[in-house]
mmCIF file of C-alpha atoms in Angstrom:
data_model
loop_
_atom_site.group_PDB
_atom_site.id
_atom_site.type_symbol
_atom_site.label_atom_id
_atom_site.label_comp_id
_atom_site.label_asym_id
_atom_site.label_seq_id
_atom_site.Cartn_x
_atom_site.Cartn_y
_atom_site.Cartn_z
ATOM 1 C CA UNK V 186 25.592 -6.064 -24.372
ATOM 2 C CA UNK V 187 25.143 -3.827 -21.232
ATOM 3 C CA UNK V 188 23.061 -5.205 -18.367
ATOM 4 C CA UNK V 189 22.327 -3.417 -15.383
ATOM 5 C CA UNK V 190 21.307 -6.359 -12.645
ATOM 6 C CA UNK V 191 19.706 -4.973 -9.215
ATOM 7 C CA UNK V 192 18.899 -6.554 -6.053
ATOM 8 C CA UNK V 193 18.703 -5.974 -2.270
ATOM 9 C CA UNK V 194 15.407 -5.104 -2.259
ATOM 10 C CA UNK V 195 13.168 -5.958 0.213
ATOM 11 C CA UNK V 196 10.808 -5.044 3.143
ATOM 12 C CA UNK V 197 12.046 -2.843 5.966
ATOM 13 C CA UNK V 198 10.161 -1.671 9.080
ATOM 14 C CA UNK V 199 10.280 2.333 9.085
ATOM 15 C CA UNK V 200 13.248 3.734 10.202
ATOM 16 C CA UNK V 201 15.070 0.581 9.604
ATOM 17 C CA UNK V 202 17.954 0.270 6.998
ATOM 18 C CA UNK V 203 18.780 -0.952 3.652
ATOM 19 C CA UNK V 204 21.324 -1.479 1.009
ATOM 20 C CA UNK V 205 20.693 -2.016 -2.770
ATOM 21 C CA UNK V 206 22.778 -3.207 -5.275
ATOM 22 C CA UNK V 207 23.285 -2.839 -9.058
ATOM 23 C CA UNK V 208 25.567 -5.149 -11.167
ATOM 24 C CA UNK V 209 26.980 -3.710 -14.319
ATOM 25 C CA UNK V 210 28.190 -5.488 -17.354
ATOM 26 C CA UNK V 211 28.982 -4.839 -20.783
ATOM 27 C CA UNK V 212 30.938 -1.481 -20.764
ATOM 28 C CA UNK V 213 33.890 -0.306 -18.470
ATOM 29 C CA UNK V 214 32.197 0.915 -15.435
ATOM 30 C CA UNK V 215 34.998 2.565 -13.858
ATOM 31 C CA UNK V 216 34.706 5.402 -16.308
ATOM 32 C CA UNK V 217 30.605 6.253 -16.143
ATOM 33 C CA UNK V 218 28.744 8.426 -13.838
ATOM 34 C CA UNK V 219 25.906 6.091 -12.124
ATOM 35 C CA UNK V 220 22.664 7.536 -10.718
ATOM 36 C CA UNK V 221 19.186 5.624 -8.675
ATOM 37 C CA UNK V 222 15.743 6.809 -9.978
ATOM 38 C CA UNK V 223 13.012 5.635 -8.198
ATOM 39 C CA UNK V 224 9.191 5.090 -8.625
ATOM 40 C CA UNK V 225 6.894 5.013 -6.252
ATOM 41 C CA UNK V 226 3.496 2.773 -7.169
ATOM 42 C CA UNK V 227 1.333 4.396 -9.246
ATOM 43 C CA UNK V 228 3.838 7.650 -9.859
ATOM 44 C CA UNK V 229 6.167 8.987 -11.869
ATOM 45 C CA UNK V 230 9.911 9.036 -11.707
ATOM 46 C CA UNK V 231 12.042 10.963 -9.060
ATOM 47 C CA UNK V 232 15.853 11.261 -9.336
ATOM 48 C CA UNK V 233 17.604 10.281 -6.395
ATOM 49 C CA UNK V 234 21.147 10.645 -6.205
ATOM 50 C CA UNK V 235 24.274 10.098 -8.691
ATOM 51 C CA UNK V 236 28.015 9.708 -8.651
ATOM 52 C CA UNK V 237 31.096 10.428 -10.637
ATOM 53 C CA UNK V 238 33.040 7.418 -12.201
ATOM 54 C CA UNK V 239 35.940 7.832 -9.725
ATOM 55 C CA UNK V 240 33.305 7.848 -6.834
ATOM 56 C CA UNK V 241 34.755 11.237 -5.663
ATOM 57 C CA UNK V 242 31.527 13.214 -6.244
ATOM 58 C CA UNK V 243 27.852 12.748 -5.236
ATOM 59 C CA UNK V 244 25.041 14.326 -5.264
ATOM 60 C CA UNK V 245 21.121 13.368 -4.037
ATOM 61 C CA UNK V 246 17.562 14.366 -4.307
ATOM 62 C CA UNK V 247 16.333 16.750 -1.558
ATOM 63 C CA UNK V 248 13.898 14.119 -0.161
ATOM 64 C CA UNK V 249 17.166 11.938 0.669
ATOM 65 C CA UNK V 250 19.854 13.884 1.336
ATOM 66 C CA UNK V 251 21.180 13.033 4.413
ATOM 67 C CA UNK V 252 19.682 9.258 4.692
ATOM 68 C CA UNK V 253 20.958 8.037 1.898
ATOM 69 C CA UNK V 254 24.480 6.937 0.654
ATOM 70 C CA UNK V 255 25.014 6.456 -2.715
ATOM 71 C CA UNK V 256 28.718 4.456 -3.635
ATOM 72 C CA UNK V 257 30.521 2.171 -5.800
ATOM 73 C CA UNK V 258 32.984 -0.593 -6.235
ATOM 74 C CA UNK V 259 34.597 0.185 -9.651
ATOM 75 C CA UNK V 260 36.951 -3.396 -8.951
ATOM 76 C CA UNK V 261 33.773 -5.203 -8.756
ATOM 77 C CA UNK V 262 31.580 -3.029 -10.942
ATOM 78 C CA UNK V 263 28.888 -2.366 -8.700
ATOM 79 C CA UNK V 264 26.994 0.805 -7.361
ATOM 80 C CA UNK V 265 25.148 0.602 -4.198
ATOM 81 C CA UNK V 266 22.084 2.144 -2.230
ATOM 82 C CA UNK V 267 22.828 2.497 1.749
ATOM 83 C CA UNK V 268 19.373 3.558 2.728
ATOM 84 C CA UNK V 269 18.855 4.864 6.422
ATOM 85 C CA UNK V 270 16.382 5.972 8.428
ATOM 86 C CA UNK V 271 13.644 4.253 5.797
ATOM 87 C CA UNK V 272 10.085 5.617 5.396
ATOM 88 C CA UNK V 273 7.241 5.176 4.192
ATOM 89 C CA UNK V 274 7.248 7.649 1.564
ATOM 90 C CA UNK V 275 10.884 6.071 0.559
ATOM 91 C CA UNK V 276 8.586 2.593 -0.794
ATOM 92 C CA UNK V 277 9.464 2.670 -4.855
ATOM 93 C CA UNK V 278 10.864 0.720 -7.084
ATOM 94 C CA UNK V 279 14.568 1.417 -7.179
ATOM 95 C CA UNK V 280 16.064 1.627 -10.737
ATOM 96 C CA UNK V 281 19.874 1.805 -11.345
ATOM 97 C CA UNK V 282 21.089 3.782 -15.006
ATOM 98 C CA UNK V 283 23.767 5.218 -16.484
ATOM 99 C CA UNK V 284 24.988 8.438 -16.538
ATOM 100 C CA UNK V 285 24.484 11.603 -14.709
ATOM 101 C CA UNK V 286 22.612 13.240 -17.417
ATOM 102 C CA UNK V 287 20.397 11.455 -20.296
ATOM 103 C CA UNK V 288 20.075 7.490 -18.997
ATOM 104 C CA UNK V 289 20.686 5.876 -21.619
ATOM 105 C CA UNK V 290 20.982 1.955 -20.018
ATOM 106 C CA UNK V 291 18.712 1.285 -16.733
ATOM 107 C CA UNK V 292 18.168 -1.572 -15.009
ATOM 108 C CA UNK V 293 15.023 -3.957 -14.393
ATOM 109 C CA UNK V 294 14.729 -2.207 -10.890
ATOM 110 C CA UNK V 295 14.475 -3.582 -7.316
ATOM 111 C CA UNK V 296 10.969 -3.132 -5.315
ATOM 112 C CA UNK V 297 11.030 -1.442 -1.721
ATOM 113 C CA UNK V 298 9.091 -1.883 0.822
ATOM 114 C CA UNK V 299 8.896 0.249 4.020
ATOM 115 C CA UNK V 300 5.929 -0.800 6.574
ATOM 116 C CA UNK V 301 5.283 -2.266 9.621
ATOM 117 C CA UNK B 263 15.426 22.756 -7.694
ATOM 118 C CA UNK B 264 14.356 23.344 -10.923
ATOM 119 C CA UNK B 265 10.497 22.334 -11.754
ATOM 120 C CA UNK B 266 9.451 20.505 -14.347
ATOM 121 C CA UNK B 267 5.750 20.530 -15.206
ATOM 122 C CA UNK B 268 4.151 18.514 -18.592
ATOM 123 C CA UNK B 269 1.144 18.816 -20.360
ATOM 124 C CA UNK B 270 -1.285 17.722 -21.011
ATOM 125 C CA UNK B 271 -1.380 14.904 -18.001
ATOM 126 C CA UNK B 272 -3.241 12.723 -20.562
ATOM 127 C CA UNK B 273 -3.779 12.510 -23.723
ATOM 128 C CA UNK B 274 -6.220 10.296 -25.645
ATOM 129 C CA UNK B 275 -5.220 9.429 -29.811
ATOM 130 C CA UNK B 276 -5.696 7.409 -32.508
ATOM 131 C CA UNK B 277 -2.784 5.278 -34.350
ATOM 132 C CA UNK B 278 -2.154 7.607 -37.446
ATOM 133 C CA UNK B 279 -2.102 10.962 -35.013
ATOM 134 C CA UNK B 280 0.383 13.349 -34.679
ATOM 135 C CA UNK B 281 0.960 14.111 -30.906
ATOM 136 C CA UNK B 282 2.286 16.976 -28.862
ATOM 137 C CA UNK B 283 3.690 16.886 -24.826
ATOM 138 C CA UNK B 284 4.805 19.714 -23.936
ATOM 139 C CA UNK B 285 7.506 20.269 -21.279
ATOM 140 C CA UNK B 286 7.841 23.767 -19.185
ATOM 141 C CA UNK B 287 11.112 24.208 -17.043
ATOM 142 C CA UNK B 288 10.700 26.913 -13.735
ATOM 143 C CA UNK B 289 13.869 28.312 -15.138
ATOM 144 C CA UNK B 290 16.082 27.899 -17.922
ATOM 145 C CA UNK B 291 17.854 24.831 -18.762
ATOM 146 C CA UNK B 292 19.329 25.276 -21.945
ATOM 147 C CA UNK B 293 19.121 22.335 -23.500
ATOM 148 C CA UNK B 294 19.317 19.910 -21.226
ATOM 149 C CA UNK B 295 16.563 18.157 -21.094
ATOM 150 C CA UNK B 296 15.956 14.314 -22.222
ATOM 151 C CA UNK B 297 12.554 12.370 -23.245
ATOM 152 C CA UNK B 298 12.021 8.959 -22.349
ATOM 153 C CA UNK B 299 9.308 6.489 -22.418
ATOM 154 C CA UNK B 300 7.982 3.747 -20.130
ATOM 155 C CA UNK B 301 5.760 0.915 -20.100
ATOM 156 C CA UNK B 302 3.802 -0.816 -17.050
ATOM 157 C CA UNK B 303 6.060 -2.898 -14.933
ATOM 158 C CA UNK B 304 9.214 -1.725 -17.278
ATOM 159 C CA UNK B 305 12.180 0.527 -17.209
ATOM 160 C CA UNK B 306 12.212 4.125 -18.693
ATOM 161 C CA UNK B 307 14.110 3.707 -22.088
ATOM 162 C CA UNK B 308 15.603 6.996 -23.541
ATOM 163 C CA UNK B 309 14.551 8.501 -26.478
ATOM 164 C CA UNK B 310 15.753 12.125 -27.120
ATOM 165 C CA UNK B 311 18.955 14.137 -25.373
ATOM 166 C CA UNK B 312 19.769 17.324 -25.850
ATOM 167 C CA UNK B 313 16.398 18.466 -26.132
ATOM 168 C CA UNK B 314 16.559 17.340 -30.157
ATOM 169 C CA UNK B 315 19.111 14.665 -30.353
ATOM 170 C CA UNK B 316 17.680 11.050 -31.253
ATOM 171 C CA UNK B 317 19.064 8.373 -29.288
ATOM 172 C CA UNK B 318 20.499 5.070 -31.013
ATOM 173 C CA UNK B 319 17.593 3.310 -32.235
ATOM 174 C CA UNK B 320 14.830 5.469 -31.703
ATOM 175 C CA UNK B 321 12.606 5.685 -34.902
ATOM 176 C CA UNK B 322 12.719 8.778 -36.683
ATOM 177 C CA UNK B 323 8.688 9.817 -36.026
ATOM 178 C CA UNK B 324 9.874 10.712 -32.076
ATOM 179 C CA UNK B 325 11.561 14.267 -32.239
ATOM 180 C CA UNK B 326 12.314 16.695 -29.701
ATOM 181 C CA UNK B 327 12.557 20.820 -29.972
ATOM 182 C CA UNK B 328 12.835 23.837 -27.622
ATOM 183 C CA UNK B 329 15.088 25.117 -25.158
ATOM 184 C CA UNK B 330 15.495 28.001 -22.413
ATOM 185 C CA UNK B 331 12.640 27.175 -20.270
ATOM 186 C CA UNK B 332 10.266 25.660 -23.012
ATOM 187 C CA UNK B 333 10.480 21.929 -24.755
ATOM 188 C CA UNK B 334 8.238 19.421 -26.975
ATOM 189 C CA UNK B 335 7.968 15.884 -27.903
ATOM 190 C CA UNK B 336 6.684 15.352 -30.701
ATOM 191 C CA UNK B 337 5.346 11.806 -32.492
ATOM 192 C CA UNK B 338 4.454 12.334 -35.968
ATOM 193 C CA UNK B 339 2.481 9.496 -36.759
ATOM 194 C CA UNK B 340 1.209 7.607 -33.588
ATOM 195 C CA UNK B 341 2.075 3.897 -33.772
ATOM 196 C CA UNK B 342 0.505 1.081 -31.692
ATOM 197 C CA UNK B 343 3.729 0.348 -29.616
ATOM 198 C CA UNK B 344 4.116 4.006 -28.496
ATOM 199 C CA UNK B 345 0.675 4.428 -26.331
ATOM 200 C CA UNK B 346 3.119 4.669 -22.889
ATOM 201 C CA UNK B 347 4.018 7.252 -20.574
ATOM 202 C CA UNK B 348 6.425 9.761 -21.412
ATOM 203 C CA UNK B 349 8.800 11.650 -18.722
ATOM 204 C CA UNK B 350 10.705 14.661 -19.431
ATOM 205 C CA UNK B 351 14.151 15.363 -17.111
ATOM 206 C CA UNK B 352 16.463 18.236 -16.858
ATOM 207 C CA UNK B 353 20.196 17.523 -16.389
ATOM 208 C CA UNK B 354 21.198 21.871 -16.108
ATOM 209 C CA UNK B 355 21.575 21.357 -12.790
ATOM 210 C CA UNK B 356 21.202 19.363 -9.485
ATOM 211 C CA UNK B 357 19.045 17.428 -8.379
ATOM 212 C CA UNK B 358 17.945 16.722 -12.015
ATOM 213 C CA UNK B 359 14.528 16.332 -12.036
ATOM 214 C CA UNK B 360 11.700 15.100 -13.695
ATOM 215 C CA UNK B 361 8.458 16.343 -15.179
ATOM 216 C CA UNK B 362 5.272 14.006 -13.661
ATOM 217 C CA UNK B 363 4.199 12.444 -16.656
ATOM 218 C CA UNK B 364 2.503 12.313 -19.715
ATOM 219 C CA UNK B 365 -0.220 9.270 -20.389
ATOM 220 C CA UNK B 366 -1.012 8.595 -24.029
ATOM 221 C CA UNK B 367 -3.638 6.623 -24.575
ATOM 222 C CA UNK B 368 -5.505 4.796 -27.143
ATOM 223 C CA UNK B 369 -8.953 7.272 -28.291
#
């Protein structure tokens, strides 16, 4: 069965820093693009970044490009968040899913929160 | 970045009805494009890729049509499980990108 497990979530003073997590099981991660979707409350879904199974590409939404990191650990099969410079507007729930293309596994997603 | 823009924003039906969303692209996507559907407090769960192919386990009244610039979801007979919200998202090109949403709701 795959399972998608975040975590890291949290709340963050603007322009502080965070890192999110996302634990994989059930399918050999190494080979699988990986890609964070977030929701803000209330709204829809916004695409935030993705990356290749080897790690070697990236790409990211052009309301985090150059904050965020997006990475993984294909030994421990885990894909991470670094979130910098955190704002407001960056408060969602952060989902983790498969693929680069059609999701077809996501995670339960990981809340947040950026205020002061 | 390619736009995505649904409509209706809302819709209000009754179990039994056939329902439309329809999904516009601001430039052509081919057929790229994927439907999913999500519940309060949930995560999105796929339904169509490939603008018309059925995922694993998706009943058979969901289907999908279009491409180019111009897409549709289709539910043939409205059940009680699928009043939701339903996203449509491009993968032609990056960022991918989603459409904002389509509310169905019980009439």
């Amino acid at each position: 069965e795959v399972q998608l497990l975040e975590s890291g979530g949290g709340l963050v003073q603007p322009g502080g820093s965070l890192r999110v997590s996302c634990v994989v099981s059930g399918f050999t991660f190494n080979n699988y693009p990986m890609s964070w979707v977030r929701q803000a409350p209330g709204k829809g879904l916004e695409w935030v970044s993705g990356i290749s199974g080897s790690g070697i590409t990236t790409n990211y939404g052009d309301s985090v490009r150059g904050r965020f990191t997006i990475s993984r650990d294909n030994s421990r099969s885990t894909l991470y968040l670094q979130m910098n410079s955190l704002r407001a507007e960056d408060t969602a729930v952060y989902f983790c899913a498969t693929g680069w293309n059609a999701h077809d596994y996501w995670g339960q997603g990981t809340l947040v929160t950026v205020s002061s | 970045d390619i736009q995505m823009t649904q409509s209706p924003s809302t819709l209000s039906a009754s179990v039994g009805d056939r329902v439309t969303i329809t999904c516009r692209a601001s430039q052509s996507i081919g057929g790229w494009l994927a439907w999913y559907q999500q519940k309060p407090g949930k995560a999105p769960n796929l339904l169509i890729y490939k603008a018309s192919s059925l995922d694993s386990g998706v009943p058979s009244r969901f289907s999908g049509s279009g491409s180019g610039t111009e897409f549709t979801l289709t539910i043939s007979s409205l059940q009680p499980d699928d009043f939701a919200t339903y996203y449509c998202q491009q993968y032609n090109s990056n960022p991918r990108t989603f459409g904002q949403g389509t509310k169905v709701e019980i009439k």
